[in-house]
Amino acid sequence: MEPTNRIGPIPPANGWSESLPCRFEESPPYQRGSVCRASFHKLSTQPIRFLHYHMEMEIGLCVSGTGTLYLGDMVIPFRAGDVQIILPYQTHYNVATDENTQWRFLSFDPTSLQSAHMHPDTEFLQKILSDCHLSGIFPPDKFPALAQSLTSATDLALSPSVDPFSEDCLLTELVHFLVLLSRTEHTDINVMQQINTESNRLMPALIAFSKELSNGRCLTIEEMANICHFSPSYFRKRFSELMGTHPKHFIIREQVRRAALLLITTNLPISEIQRQVGFSDPSAFFRNFTQRYHLSPTAYRKQNAGKPLDSFFIY
């Protein structure tokens, strides 16, 4: 599909010129979260004086008003409802032409998205990012799936967390958004909308899995598929597309991650930890744990005894 989101260049306005200075900024004042940073920001109508860039990806939803995005050497108008995508290190600036121009912005490193309970595969995230080539303004009438996904993500990011799994929902929605963006160049809008709808239907299974595992029970693939009202084979296919790994590998990874956390934070016997994370076979538990952490469970616990919990990254 032709990348219709690129609308410039048009005649420069509001003081823009190619000789404008450029500087690094973290940009609007964000409230920081573990998954991403979020901001509800009112844009200024002041003339543009410089361009800036961020090391992170910045995505935004125009809530009200109108204005102009200056993106490199392009000048792109925007209005309420539009989605904006700025890739890492892209020079840009937003200027309002309406006094009541407000945006919701999210900023994050696309290759290290994670929450307390979910850790998408890093190589999968890097592959998605390498396929994300488009940036600029995406009108909702031409890109309804992107607008829907970003609306959901900003709602989650800017609302108070209702339970420990709210961040899991936000993480899942951001991965959905990146998958959609990575396919925008070569997928028609109807197929993109279908991908987004079906990916959203995975969320109940992911949340249920996290909750059950934290309560000492590991859901099976069949149970997760049933929660989504998918057949097991269709669930495996859709799960692999979204998470970048087969659900069996995801389950094992989360089991041993949970075991590592319990080894650090509790004095439970290893046999009880093995049971709580859903391994019925001690040899399978030992093999999978050692393969991931290159230490036996006993050695892992001994090596990390007495260390403060906030010094750990349970990968």
Short mmCIF file of C-alpha atoms in Angstrom, two decimals:
data_model
loop_
_atom_site.label_atom_id
_atom_site.label_comp_id
_atom_site.label_asym_id
_atom_site.label_seq_id
_atom_site.Cartn_x
_atom_site.Cartn_y
_atom_site.Cartn_z
CA MET A 1 0.00 0.00 0.00
CA GLU A 2 1.25 3.48 -0.84
CA PRO A 3 2.35 5.26 2.38
CA THR A 4 -0.38 7.92 2.32
CA ASN A 5 0.54 9.35 5.72
CA ARG A 6 3.39 11.43 4.24
CA ILE A 7 1.77 14.70 3.17
CA GLY A 8 4.69 17.16 2.83
CA PRO A 9 6.49 19.07 1.80
CA ILE A 10 4.20 22.10 1.60
CA PRO A 11 5.22 25.77 1.73
CA PRO A 12 7.01 26.48 5.04
CA ALA A 13 5.04 28.39 7.64
CA ASN A 14 5.28 29.78 11.16
CA GLY A 15 8.96 30.61 10.97
CA TRP A 16 10.24 27.21 9.82
CA SER A 17 13.46 27.01 7.80
CA GLU A 18 15.98 24.29 6.99
CA SER A 19 18.63 26.10 9.03
CA LEU A 20 16.80 25.70 12.34
CA PRO A 21 19.00 24.37 15.18
CA CYS A 22 18.36 20.85 16.46
CA ARG A 23 18.78 19.58 20.01
CA PHE A 24 18.08 16.57 22.17
CA GLU A 25 15.07 16.78 24.48
CA GLU A 26 12.97 14.43 26.53
CA SER A 27 10.08 16.63 25.35
CA PRO A 28 6.76 17.10 27.14
CA PRO A 29 6.76 16.52 30.90
CA TYR A 30 5.86 12.85 31.17
CA GLN A 31 4.54 10.84 34.07
CA ARG A 32 6.89 7.88 34.27
CA GLY A 33 5.64 4.29 34.33
CA SER A 34 7.37 0.94 34.12
CA VAL A 35 6.06 0.26 30.58
CA CYS A 36 6.26 3.74 29.02
CA ARG A 37 6.12 7.43 29.83
CA ALA A 38 2.84 9.27 29.26
CA SER A 39 1.77 12.90 28.94
CA PHE A 40 -1.40 14.89 28.33
CA HIS A 41 0.05 17.98 26.69
CA LYS A 42 -1.34 21.31 25.48
CA LEU A 43 0.62 22.54 22.47
CA SER A 44 1.90 26.07 22.14
CA THR A 45 1.01 28.39 19.25
CA GLN A 46 4.44 30.08 19.52
CA PRO A 47 6.50 30.16 16.30
CA ILE A 48 8.92 27.27 15.84
CA ARG A 49 12.50 28.11 16.86
CA PHE A 50 14.24 24.72 16.74
CA LEU A 51 13.75 21.02 16.03
CA HIS A 52 14.39 18.33 18.62
CA TYR A 53 14.79 14.57 18.80
CA HIS A 54 14.49 11.77 21.36
CA MET A 55 16.26 8.45 21.79
CA GLU A 56 12.88 6.81 22.37
CA MET A 57 9.91 6.29 20.08
CA GLU A 58 7.14 8.85 20.57
CA ILE A 59 3.56 8.20 19.53
CA GLY A 60 0.73 10.65 19.97
CA LEU A 61 -3.01 11.11 19.57
CA CYS A 62 -4.40 14.56 18.79
CA VAL A 63 -7.36 15.02 21.15
CA SER A 64 -8.44 18.47 20.01
CA GLY A 65 -7.41 21.38 17.83
CA THR A 66 -5.24 21.70 14.72
CA GLY A 67 -1.62 22.40 13.92
CA THR A 68 1.50 21.43 12.04
CA LEU A 69 4.12 18.73 12.49
CA TYR A 70 7.59 19.68 11.28
CA LEU A 71 9.32 16.37 10.61
CA GLY A 72 12.81 16.72 9.18
CA ASP A 73 12.25 18.62 5.93
CA MET A 74 8.52 17.83 5.80
CA VAL A 75 5.68 20.06 6.94
CA ILE A 76 2.54 18.06 7.74
CA PRO A 77 -0.80 19.44 8.97
CA PHE A 78 -2.71 17.61 11.70
CA ARG A 79 -6.15 17.77 13.29
CA ALA A 80 -8.13 16.14 16.08
CA GLY A 81 -8.18 12.35 15.82
CA ASP A 82 -4.86 12.06 13.97
CA VAL A 83 -2.14 9.68 15.09
CA GLN A 84 1.46 10.88 15.11
CA ILE A 85 4.47 8.56 15.01
CA ILE A 86 8.02 9.76 15.60
CA LEU A 87 10.76 7.14 15.35
CA PRO A 88 13.89 7.30 17.56
CA TYR A 89 16.31 10.10 16.61
CA GLN A 90 13.94 11.76 14.11
CA THR A 91 14.06 15.55 14.22
CA HIS A 92 10.62 17.09 14.68
CA TYR A 93 8.48 19.73 16.35
CA ASN A 94 4.73 20.32 16.81
CA VAL A 95 3.13 23.76 16.63
CA ALA A 96 -0.56 24.46 17.27
CA THR A 97 -2.68 26.74 15.10
CA ASP A 98 -5.62 26.41 17.51
CA GLU A 99 -5.41 27.67 21.12
CA ASN A 100 -7.02 24.47 22.42
CA THR A 101 -4.75 21.93 20.74
CA GLN A 102 -4.10 19.00 23.06
CA TRP A 103 -2.24 15.72 22.55
CA ARG A 104 -1.75 12.49 24.42
CA PHE A 105 1.87 11.37 24.04
CA LEU A 106 3.54 8.06 24.90
CA SER A 107 7.30 7.62 24.85
CA PHE A 108 9.13 4.28 25.15
CA ASP A 109 12.02 2.15 23.94
CA PRO A 110 10.35 -0.29 21.52
CA THR A 111 13.05 -2.95 21.98
CA SER A 112 12.78 -3.24 25.76
CA LEU A 113 9.05 -3.22 26.47
CA GLN A 114 8.21 -5.18 29.59
CA SER A 115 5.90 -5.23 32.59
CA ALA A 116 6.07 -6.96 35.93
CA HIS A 117 4.51 -10.14 34.53
CA MET A 118 5.25 -10.05 30.80
CA HIS A 119 8.54 -9.87 28.89
CA PRO A 120 8.09 -10.05 25.08
CA ASP A 121 11.04 -11.58 23.28
CA THR A 122 13.71 -8.91 22.64
CA GLU A 123 14.65 -10.25 19.21
CA PHE A 124 10.98 -10.19 18.21
CA LEU A 125 10.66 -6.54 19.29
CA GLN A 126 13.83 -5.63 17.40
CA LYS A 127 12.47 -7.32 14.28
CA ILE A 128 9.20 -5.38 14.57
CA LEU A 129 11.06 -2.09 14.96
CA SER A 130 13.22 -2.84 11.90
CA ASP A 131 9.98 -3.19 9.90
CA CYS A 132 8.56 0.13 11.16
CA HIS A 133 9.56 2.52 8.37
CA LEU A 134 6.70 5.03 8.33
CA SER A 135 6.40 8.09 10.52
CA GLY A 136 4.43 11.30 10.48
CA ILE A 137 0.66 11.87 10.65
CA PHE A 138 -1.81 8.99 10.18
CA PRO A 139 -5.44 10.16 9.68
CA PRO A 140 -7.98 7.90 11.42
CA ASP A 141 -10.16 7.52 8.32
CA LYS A 142 -7.24 5.93 6.44
CA PHE A 143 -5.64 4.14 9.41
CA PRO A 144 -8.50 3.18 11.77
CA ALA A 145 -6.61 0.29 13.37
CA LEU A 146 -3.70 2.51 14.43
CA ALA A 147 -6.11 5.12 15.83
CA GLN A 148 -8.07 2.49 17.75
CA SER A 149 -4.95 0.86 19.18
CA LEU A 150 -3.36 4.16 20.24
CA THR A 151 -6.61 5.34 21.82
CA SER A 152 -6.68 2.18 23.95
CA ALA A 153 -2.99 2.52 24.85
CA THR A 154 -3.27 6.17 25.92
CA ASP A 155 -6.43 5.44 27.91
CA LEU A 156 -4.53 2.75 29.83
CA ALA A 157 -1.35 4.81 30.27
CA LEU A 158 -3.08 7.94 31.57
CA SER A 159 -5.64 6.22 33.84
CA PRO A 160 -4.91 5.09 37.40
CA SER A 161 -3.95 1.41 37.57
CA VAL A 162 -6.92 -0.58 38.83
CA ASP A 163 -4.92 -3.74 39.59
CA PRO A 164 -1.37 -5.12 39.18
CA PHE A 165 -2.23 -6.33 35.70
CA SER A 166 -3.16 -2.96 34.16
CA GLU A 167 0.42 -2.58 32.96
CA ASP A 168 0.18 -5.98 31.24
CA CYS A 169 -2.78 -4.65 29.26
CA LEU A 170 -0.83 -1.52 28.31
CA LEU A 171 2.20 -3.56 27.27
CA THR A 172 0.05 -5.81 25.10
CA GLU A 173 -1.58 -2.81 23.42
CA LEU A 174 1.79 -1.21 22.65
CA VAL A 175 3.02 -4.44 21.07
CA HIS A 176 -0.23 -4.55 19.04
CA PHE A 177 0.45 -1.00 17.88
CA LEU A 178 4.00 -1.81 16.79
CA VAL A 179 2.88 -4.92 14.92
CA LEU A 180 0.26 -2.85 13.07
CA LEU A 181 2.79 -0.15 12.23
CA SER A 182 5.30 -2.72 10.97
CA ARG A 183 2.67 -4.00 8.52
CA THR A 184 1.31 -0.65 7.37
CA GLU A 185 3.43 -0.46 4.21
CA HIS A 186 2.37 -3.79 2.79
CA THR A 187 -1.01 -4.62 4.33
CA ASP A 188 -4.35 -3.10 3.37
CA ILE A 189 -6.47 -1.36 6.00
CA ASN A 190 -9.11 -4.10 6.24
CA VAL A 191 -6.51 -6.75 7.03
CA MET A 192 -4.84 -4.43 9.55
CA GLN A 193 -8.16 -3.93 11.30
CA GLN A 194 -8.67 -7.68 11.47
CA ILE A 195 -5.17 -8.22 12.90
CA ASN A 196 -5.79 -5.61 15.58
CA THR A 197 -9.17 -7.04 16.57
CA GLU A 198 -7.88 -10.61 16.84
CA SER A 199 -4.71 -9.55 18.68
CA ASN A 200 -6.85 -7.74 21.26
CA ARG A 201 -8.69 -11.00 21.84
CA LEU A 202 -5.45 -12.54 23.13
CA MET A 203 -5.31 -10.12 26.04
CA PRO A 204 -7.72 -12.01 28.35
CA ALA A 205 -5.57 -15.15 28.04
CA LEU A 206 -2.36 -13.26 28.81
CA ILE A 207 -3.86 -11.58 31.86
CA ALA A 208 -5.44 -14.82 33.10
CA PHE A 209 -2.13 -16.64 32.67
CA SER A 210 -0.26 -14.00 34.72
CA LYS A 211 -2.86 -14.02 37.49
CA GLU A 212 -3.02 -17.81 37.74
CA LEU A 213 0.77 -18.19 37.76
CA SER A 214 1.09 -15.64 40.57
CA ASN A 215 -1.45 -17.76 42.47
CA GLY A 216 0.52 -20.98 41.97
CA ARG A 217 -1.24 -22.44 38.94
CA CYS A 218 -0.01 -22.61 35.34
CA LEU A 219 -2.64 -22.48 32.59
CA THR A 220 -2.30 -24.81 29.62
CA ILE A 221 -2.39 -23.71 25.98
CA GLU A 222 -5.83 -25.28 25.67
CA GLU A 223 -7.13 -23.30 28.66
CA MET A 224 -5.69 -20.05 27.28
CA ALA A 225 -7.24 -20.76 23.86
CA ASN A 226 -10.59 -21.46 25.49
CA ILE A 227 -10.51 -18.11 27.31
CA CYS A 228 -10.14 -16.40 23.91
CA HIS A 229 -12.78 -18.63 22.29
CA PHE A 230 -10.13 -19.85 19.83
CA SER A 231 -9.26 -23.38 18.83
CA PRO A 232 -5.83 -24.41 20.23
CA SER A 233 -4.28 -24.43 16.74
CA TYR A 234 -5.62 -20.97 15.86
CA PHE A 235 -4.53 -19.65 19.27
CA ARG A 236 -0.98 -20.96 18.70
CA LYS A 237 -0.85 -19.23 15.31
CA ARG A 238 -2.12 -15.85 16.54
CA PHE A 239 -0.05 -15.99 19.74
CA SER A 240 3.14 -16.67 17.77
CA GLU A 241 2.43 -13.70 15.47
CA LEU A 242 1.88 -11.31 18.36
CA MET A 243 4.46 -12.43 20.93
CA GLY A 244 7.17 -13.66 18.57
CA THR A 245 7.38 -17.03 20.26
CA HIS A 246 5.31 -20.21 20.45
CA PRO A 247 2.95 -20.24 23.46
CA LYS A 248 4.73 -23.35 24.81
CA HIS A 249 8.02 -21.44 24.92
CA PHE A 250 6.28 -18.43 26.48
CA ILE A 251 4.78 -20.60 29.22
CA ILE A 252 8.12 -22.24 30.08
CA ARG A 253 9.91 -18.88 30.09
CA GLU A 254 7.35 -17.37 32.47
CA GLN A 255 7.43 -20.49 34.70
CA VAL A 256 11.17 -20.28 35.24
CA ARG A 257 11.05 -16.48 35.64
CA ARG A 258 8.46 -16.93 38.37
CA ALA A 259 10.62 -19.63 39.95
CA ALA A 260 13.65 -17.31 39.95
CA LEU A 261 11.60 -14.62 41.69
CA LEU A 262 10.38 -17.07 44.34
CA LEU A 263 13.93 -18.32 44.93
CA ILE A 264 15.02 -14.74 45.66
CA THR A 265 12.03 -13.55 47.67
CA THR A 266 10.98 -16.63 49.69
CA ASN A 267 12.43 -19.49 51.71
CA LEU A 268 10.14 -22.04 50.09
CA PRO A 269 11.71 -25.45 49.38
CA ILE A 270 12.69 -25.87 45.76
CA SER A 271 10.23 -28.74 45.42
CA GLU A 272 7.41 -26.41 46.48
CA ILE A 273 8.56 -23.68 44.08
CA GLN A 274 8.64 -26.26 41.29
CA ARG A 275 5.05 -27.20 42.14
CA GLN A 276 3.85 -23.60 42.39
CA VAL A 277 5.14 -22.70 38.93
CA GLY A 278 3.46 -25.72 37.36
CA PHE A 279 6.24 -28.25 36.76
CA SER A 280 5.16 -31.80 37.64
CA ASP A 281 8.52 -33.29 36.61
CA PRO A 282 11.52 -32.21 38.77
CA SER A 283 13.98 -33.04 35.98
CA ALA A 284 12.10 -30.85 33.49
CA PHE A 285 12.10 -27.98 36.00
CA PHE A 286 15.83 -28.38 36.66
CA ARG A 287 16.65 -28.62 32.94
CA ASN A 288 14.63 -25.57 31.88
CA PHE A 289 15.80 -23.42 34.81
CA THR A 290 19.47 -24.28 34.24
CA GLN A 291 19.16 -23.68 30.51
CA ARG A 292 17.87 -20.14 31.09
CA TYR A 293 19.99 -19.02 34.07
CA HIS A 294 23.08 -21.24 33.63
CA LEU A 295 22.82 -22.17 37.31
CA SER A 296 20.86 -24.80 39.17
CA PRO A 297 17.99 -23.48 41.32
CA THR A 298 20.01 -24.16 44.46
CA ALA A 299 23.09 -22.35 43.11
CA TYR A 300 20.95 -19.45 41.88
CA ARG A 301 19.42 -18.97 45.33
CA LYS A 302 22.81 -19.22 47.06
CA GLN A 303 24.48 -16.79 44.66
CA ASN A 304 21.76 -14.16 45.13
CA ALA A 305 21.16 -14.56 48.87
CA GLY A 306 21.07 -11.25 50.71
CA LYS A 307 21.01 -9.02 47.65
CA PRO A 308 18.35 -6.23 47.65
CA LEU A 309 15.39 -7.07 45.45
CA ASP A 310 15.57 -3.82 43.48
CA SER A 311 19.01 -4.84 42.18
CA PHE A 312 17.51 -7.71 40.18
CA PHE A 313 16.27 -7.81 36.63
CA ILE A 314 14.53 -11.17 36.29
CA TYR A 315 14.94 -11.69 32.56
#
